[in-house]
Coordinates of N, CA, C and O in Angstrom, one line a residue:
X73 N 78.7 99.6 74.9 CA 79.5 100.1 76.1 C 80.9 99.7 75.9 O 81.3 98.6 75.6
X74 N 81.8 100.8 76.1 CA 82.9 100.3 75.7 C 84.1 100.2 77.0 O 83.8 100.8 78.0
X75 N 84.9 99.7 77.0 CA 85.3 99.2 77.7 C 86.6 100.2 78.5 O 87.0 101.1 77.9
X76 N 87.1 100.0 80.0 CA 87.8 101.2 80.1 C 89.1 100.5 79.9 O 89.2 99.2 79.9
X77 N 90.2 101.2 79.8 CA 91.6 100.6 79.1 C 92.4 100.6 80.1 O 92.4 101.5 81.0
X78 N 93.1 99.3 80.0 CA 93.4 98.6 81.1 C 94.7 99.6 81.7 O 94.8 99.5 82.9
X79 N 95.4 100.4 81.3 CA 96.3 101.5 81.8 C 95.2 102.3 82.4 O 95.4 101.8 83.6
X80 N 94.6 102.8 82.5 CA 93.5 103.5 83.5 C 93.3 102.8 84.7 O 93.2 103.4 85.8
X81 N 93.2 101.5 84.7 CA 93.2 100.6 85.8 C 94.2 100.5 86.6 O 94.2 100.7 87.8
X82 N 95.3 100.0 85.9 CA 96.8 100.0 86.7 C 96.8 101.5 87.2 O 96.5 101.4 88.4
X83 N 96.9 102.7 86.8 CA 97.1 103.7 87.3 C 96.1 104.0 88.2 O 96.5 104.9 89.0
X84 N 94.9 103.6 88.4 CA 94.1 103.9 89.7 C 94.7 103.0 90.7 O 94.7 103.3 91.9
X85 N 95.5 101.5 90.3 CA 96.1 100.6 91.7 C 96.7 101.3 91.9 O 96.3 101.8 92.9
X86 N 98.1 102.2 91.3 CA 99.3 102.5 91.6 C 98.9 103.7 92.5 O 99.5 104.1 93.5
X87 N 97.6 104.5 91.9 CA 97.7 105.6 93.2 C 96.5 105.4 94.4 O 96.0 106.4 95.0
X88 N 96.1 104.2 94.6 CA 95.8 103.2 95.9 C 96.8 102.8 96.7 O 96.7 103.0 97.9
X89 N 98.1 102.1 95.8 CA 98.8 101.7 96.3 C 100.0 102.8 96.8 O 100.9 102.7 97.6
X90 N 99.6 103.5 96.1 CA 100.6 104.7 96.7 C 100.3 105.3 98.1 O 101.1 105.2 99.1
X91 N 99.4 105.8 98.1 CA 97.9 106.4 99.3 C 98.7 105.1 100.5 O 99.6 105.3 101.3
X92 N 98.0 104.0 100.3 CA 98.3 103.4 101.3 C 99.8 102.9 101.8 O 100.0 102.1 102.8
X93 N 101.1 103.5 100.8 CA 102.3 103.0 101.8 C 102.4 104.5 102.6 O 102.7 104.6 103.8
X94 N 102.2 105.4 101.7 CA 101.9 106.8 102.3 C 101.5 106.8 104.2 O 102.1 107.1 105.2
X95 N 100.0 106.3 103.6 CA 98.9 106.1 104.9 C 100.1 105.5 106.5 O 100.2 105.9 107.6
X96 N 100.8 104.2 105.4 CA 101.3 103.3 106.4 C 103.1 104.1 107.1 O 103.4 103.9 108.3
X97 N 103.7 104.7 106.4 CA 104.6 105.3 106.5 C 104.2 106.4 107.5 O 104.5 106.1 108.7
X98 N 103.5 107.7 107.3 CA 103.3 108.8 107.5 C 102.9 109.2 108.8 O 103.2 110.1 109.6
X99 N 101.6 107.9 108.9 CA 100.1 107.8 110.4 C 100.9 107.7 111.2 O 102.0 107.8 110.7
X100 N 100.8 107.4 112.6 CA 101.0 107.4 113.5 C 100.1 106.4 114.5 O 100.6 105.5 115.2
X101 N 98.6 106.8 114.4 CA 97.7 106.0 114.6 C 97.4 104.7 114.3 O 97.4 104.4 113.1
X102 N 97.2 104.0 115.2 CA 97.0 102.4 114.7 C 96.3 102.1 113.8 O 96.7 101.3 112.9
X103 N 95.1 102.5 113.9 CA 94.0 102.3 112.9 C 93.9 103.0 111.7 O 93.0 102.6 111.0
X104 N 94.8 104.4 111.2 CA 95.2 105.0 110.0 C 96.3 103.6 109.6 O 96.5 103.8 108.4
X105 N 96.6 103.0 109.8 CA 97.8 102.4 109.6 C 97.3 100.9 109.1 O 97.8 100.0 108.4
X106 N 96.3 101.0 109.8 CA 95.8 99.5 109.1 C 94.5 99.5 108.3 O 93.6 98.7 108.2
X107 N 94.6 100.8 107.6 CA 93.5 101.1 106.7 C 94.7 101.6 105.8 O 94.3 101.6 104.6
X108 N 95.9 101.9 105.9 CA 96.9 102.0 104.7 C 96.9 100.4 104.0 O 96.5 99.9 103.0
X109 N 97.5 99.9 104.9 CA 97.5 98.2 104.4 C 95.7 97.8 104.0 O 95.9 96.7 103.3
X110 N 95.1 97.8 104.0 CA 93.8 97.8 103.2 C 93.6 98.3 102.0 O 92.9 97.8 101.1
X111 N 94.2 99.2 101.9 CA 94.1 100.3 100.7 C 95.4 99.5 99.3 O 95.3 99.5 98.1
X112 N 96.5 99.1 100.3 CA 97.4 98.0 99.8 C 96.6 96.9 98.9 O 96.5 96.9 97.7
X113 N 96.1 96.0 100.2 CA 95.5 94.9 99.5 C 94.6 95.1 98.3 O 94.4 94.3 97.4
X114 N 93.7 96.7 98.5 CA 92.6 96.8 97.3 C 93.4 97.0 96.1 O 92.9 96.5 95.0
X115 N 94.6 97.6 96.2 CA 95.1 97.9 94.8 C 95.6 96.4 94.3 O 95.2 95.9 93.3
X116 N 96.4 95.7 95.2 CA 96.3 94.1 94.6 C 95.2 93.6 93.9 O 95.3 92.9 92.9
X117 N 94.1 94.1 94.6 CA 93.5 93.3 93.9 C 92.8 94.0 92.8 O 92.6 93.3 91.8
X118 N 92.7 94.6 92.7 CA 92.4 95.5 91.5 C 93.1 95.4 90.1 O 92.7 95.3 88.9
X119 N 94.4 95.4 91.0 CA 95.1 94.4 89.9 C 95.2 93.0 89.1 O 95.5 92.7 88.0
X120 N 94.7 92.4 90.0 CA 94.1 91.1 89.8 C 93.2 90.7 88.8 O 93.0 89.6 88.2
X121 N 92.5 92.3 88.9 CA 91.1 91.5 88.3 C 91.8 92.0 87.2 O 92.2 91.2 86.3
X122 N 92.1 93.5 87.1 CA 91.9 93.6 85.7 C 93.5 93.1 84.7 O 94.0 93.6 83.7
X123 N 94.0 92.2 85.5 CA 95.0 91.5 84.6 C 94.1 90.3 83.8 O 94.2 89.9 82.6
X124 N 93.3 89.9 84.9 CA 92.6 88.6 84.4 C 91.7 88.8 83.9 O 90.8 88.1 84.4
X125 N 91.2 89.6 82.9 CA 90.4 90.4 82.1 C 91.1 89.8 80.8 O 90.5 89.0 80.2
X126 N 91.5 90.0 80.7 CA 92.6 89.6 79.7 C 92.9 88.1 79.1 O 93.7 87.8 78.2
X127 N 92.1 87.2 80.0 CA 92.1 85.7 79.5 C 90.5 85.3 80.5 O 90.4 85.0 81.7
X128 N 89.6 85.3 79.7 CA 88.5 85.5 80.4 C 87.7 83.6 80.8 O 86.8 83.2 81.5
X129 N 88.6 83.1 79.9 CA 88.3 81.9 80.0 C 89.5 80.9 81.7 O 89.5 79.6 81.9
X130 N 89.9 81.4 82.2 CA 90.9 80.9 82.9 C 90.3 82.3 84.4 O 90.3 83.5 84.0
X131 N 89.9 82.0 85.5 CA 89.3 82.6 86.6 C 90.4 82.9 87.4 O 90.2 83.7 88.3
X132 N 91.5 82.5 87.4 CA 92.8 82.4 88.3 C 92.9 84.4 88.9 O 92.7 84.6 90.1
X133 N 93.0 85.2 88.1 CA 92.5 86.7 89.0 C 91.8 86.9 90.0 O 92.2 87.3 91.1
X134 N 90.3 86.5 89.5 CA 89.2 87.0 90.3 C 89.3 85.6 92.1 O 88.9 85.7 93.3
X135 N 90.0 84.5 91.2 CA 90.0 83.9 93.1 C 91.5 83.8 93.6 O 91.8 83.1 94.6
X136 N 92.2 84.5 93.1 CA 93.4 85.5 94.0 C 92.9 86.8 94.7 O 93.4 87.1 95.8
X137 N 91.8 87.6 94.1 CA 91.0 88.5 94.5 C 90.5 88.0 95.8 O 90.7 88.6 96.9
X138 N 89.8 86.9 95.6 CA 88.5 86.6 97.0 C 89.6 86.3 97.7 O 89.5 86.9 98.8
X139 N 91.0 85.4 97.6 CA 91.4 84.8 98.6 C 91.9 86.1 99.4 O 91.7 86.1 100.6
X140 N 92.5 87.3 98.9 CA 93.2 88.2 99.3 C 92.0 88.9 100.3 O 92.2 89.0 101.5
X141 N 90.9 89.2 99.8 CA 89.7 89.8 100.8 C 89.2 88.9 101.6 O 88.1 89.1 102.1
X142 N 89.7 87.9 101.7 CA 89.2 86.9 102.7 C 90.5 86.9 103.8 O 90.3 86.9 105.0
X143 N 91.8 87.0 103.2 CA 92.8 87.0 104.1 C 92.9 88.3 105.0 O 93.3 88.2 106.2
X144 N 92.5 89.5 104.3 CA 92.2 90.9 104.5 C 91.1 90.9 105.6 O 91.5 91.4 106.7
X145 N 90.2 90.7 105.6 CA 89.1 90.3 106.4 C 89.5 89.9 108.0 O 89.1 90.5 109.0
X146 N 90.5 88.6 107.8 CA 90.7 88.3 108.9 C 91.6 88.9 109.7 O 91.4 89.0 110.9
X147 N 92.9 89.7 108.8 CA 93.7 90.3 109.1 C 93.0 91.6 110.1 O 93.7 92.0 111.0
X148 N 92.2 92.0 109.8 CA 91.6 93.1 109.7 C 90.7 92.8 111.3 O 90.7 93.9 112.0
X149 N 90.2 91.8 111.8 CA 89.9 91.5 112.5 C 90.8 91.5 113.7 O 90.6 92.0 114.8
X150 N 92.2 90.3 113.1 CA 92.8 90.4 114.8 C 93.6 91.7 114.3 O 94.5 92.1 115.1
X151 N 93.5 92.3 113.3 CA 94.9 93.3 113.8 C 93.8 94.8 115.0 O 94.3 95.5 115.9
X152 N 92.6 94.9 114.7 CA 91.8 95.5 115.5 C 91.8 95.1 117.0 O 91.8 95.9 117.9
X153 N 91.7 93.3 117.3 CA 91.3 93.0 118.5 C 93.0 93.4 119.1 O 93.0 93.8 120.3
X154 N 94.3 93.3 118.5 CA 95.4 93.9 118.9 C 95.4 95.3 119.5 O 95.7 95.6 120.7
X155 N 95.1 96.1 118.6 CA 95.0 97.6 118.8 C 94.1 97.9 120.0 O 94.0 99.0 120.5
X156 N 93.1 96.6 120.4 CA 92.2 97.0 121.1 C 92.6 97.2 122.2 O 92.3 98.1 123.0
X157 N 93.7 95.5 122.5 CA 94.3 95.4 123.9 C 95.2 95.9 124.1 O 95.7 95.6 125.2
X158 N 96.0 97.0 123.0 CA 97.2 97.9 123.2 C 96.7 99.1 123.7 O 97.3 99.8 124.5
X159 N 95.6 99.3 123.5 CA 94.8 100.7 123.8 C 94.4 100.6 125.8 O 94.6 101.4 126.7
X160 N 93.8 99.1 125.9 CA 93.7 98.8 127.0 C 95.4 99.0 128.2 O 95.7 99.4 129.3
X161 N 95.8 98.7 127.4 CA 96.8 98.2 128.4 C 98.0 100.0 128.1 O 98.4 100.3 129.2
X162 N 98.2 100.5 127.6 CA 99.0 101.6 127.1 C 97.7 103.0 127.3 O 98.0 104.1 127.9
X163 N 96.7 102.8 126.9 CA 95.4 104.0 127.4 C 96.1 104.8 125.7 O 95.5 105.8 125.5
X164 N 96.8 104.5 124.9 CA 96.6 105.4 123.9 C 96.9 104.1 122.3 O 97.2 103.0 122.4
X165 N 96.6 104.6 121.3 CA 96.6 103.9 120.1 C 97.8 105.0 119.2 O 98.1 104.4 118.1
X166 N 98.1 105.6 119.3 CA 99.5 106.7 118.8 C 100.5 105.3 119.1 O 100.3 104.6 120.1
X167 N 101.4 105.0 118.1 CA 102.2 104.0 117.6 C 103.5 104.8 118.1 O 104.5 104.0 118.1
X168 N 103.8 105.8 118.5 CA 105.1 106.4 118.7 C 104.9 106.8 120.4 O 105.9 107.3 121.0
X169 N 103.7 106.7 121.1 CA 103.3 106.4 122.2 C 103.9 105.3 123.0 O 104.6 105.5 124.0
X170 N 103.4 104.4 122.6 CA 103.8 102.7 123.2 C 105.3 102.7 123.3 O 106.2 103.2 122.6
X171 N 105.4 102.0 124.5 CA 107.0 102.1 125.0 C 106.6 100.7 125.8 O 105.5 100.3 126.2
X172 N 107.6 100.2 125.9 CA 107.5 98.6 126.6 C 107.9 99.6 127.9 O 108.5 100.7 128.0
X173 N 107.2 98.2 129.3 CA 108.1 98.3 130.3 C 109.8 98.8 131.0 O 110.2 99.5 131.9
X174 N 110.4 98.1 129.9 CA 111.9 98.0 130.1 C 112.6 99.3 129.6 O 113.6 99.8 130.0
X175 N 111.8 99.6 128.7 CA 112.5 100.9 128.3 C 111.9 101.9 128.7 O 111.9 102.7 127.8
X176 N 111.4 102.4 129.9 CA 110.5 103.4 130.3 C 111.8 103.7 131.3 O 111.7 104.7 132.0

């Protein structure tokens, strides 16, 4: 089984990583926007691994990987329970919607 070459790899992060500044730029929606920055963190770590492919004796990649999908995880959690109480409190999740008090 032969192995896939690690330029094949970086260029699938780079167009992850592209997709998701895109996602994050472009959306509007809160939740298109925090699935851009997810798409972010996956190319990090994608990166990760397949840098640390490359010294197989030394793990330091693969638990920059976990820590980032653990940090992701969490992230991912309150940035939802946010959107949840902006939704509550504003009645919409459109990010060009939301207008504070003061400036209304």
């Amino acid at each position: 089984m032969e192995a896939i070459p690690i330029e094949h790899i970086l260029l699938l992060g780079a167009v992850l990583f592209s997709l998701g500044i895109l996602a994050v730029i472009s959306k509007r929606h809160a939740v298109v926007v925090l699935m851009g920055i997810e798409l972010i963190f996956n190319a990090a770590n994608l990166n990760l691994v397949a840098f640390s492919r490359y010294d197989p004796s030394l793990l330091q990649g693969q638990m920059f990987s976990l820590f980032v999908i653990v940090v992701a995880a969490a992230e991912a959690a309150v940035a939802l329970a946010i959107v949840l109480r902006v939704y509550q409190h504003f009645k919409t999740a459109n990010l060009n919607e939301i207008v504070s008090p003061e400036n209304k």
